[in-house]
């Protein structure tokens, strides 16, 4: 999933453009405050997917990550991590 990053000021001045980016193009927008990620603007459908409001079969990548997390737990006896948290941690390793 690709995403854009911008400042809160740019969001305020160009909200319509960023709403199109998030909702129609399905590219979440990371909103920065003082140079650090502060919030994320996502389309409604993306939010529903992330919060589990859609049927699970519509989220195959989350299910795959959850299975991987469960396998890691079984193999290494580590604390189980949610699929979404695992993805967030992997993205921050770059």
Coordinates of C-alpha atoms in Angstrom, one line a residue:
X1 CA 0.0 0.0 0.0
X2 CA 1.4 3.4 -1.0
X3 CA 0.9 6.5 1.1
X4 CA 1.8 10.2 1.0
X5 CA 3.1 12.3 3.8
X6 CA 2.3 15.9 4.3
X7 CA 2.1 18.7 6.9
X8 CA -1.0 19.7 8.8
X9 CA -0.9 23.1 7.1
X10 CA -1.0 21.6 3.7
X11 CA -3.9 19.4 4.7
X12 CA -5.7 22.5 6.0
X13 CA -5.1 24.4 2.7
X14 CA -5.8 21.5 0.3
X15 CA -8.2 19.1 2.1
X16 CA -10.2 18.3 -1.0
X17 CA -7.1 17.0 -2.8
X18 CA -6.1 14.9 0.1
X19 CA -9.6 13.5 0.5
X20 CA -9.5 12.3 -3.1
X21 CA -6.1 10.8 -2.5
X22 CA -7.2 8.9 0.6
X23 CA -10.7 7.9 -0.5
X24 CA -10.8 7.5 -4.2
X25 CA -7.1 6.5 -4.9
X26 CA -7.0 4.5 -1.6
X27 CA -3.6 6.0 -0.6
X28 CA -3.5 6.9 3.1
X29 CA -2.0 10.3 3.9
X30 CA 0.3 10.6 6.9
X31 CA -0.1 14.0 8.5
X32 CA 3.0 15.3 10.2
X33 CA 3.2 17.8 13.0
X34 CA 6.6 19.3 13.9
X35 CA 8.2 17.0 11.4
X36 CA 6.9 13.8 12.9
X37 CA 4.0 11.5 11.9
X38 CA 0.9 12.6 13.9
X39 CA -2.2 11.2 12.3
X40 CA -3.3 9.3 9.1
X41 CA -6.1 10.3 6.8
X42 CA -7.7 7.2 5.2
X43 CA -10.8 6.6 3.1
X44 CA -13.9 5.2 4.8
X45 CA -13.6 1.8 3.1
X46 CA -9.9 1.5 4.1
X47 CA -10.9 2.4 7.7
X48 CA -13.6 -0.3 7.6
X49 CA -11.1 -2.9 6.4
X50 CA -8.6 -1.9 9.1
X51 CA -11.2 -2.1 11.9
X52 CA -12.7 -5.3 10.7
X53 CA -16.1 -3.9 9.6
X54 CA -16.0 -5.8 6.3
X55 CA -16.1 -9.6 5.8
X56 CA -12.8 -11.2 6.7
X57 CA -12.4 -12.6 3.1
X58 CA -11.9 -9.0 1.9
X59 CA -8.7 -8.8 4.0
X60 CA -6.4 -11.6 2.8
X61 CA -3.2 -9.8 3.5
X62 CA -4.2 -9.2 7.1
X63 CA -5.1 -12.9 7.5
X64 CA -1.7 -13.9 5.9
X65 CA 0.1 -11.6 8.4
X66 CA -1.9 -13.0 11.3
X67 CA -1.0 -16.6 10.3
X68 CA 2.7 -15.6 10.1
X69 CA 2.5 -14.0 13.5
X70 CA 0.9 -17.2 14.9
X71 CA 3.6 -19.3 13.3
X72 CA 6.3 -17.1 14.8
X73 CA 4.7 -17.4 18.2
X74 CA 4.6 -21.2 18.0
X75 CA 8.1 -21.5 16.7
X76 CA 9.8 -18.9 19.0
X77 CA 7.3 -18.8 21.9
X78 CA 7.1 -15.0 21.6
X79 CA 4.2 -12.8 22.6
X80 CA 1.6 -12.9 19.8
X81 CA 1.4 -9.6 17.9
X82 CA -1.7 -8.5 15.9
X83 CA -1.2 -8.5 12.1
X84 CA -1.7 -4.8 11.9
X85 CA 0.9 -4.1 14.6
X86 CA 3.3 -6.5 12.9
X87 CA 2.9 -4.5 9.6
X88 CA 3.5 -1.3 11.4
X89 CA 6.7 -2.6 13.0
X90 CA 8.0 -3.9 9.7
X91 CA 7.4 -0.5 8.0
X92 CA 9.4 1.3 10.6
X93 CA 12.5 -1.0 10.1
X94 CA 13.4 0.8 6.8

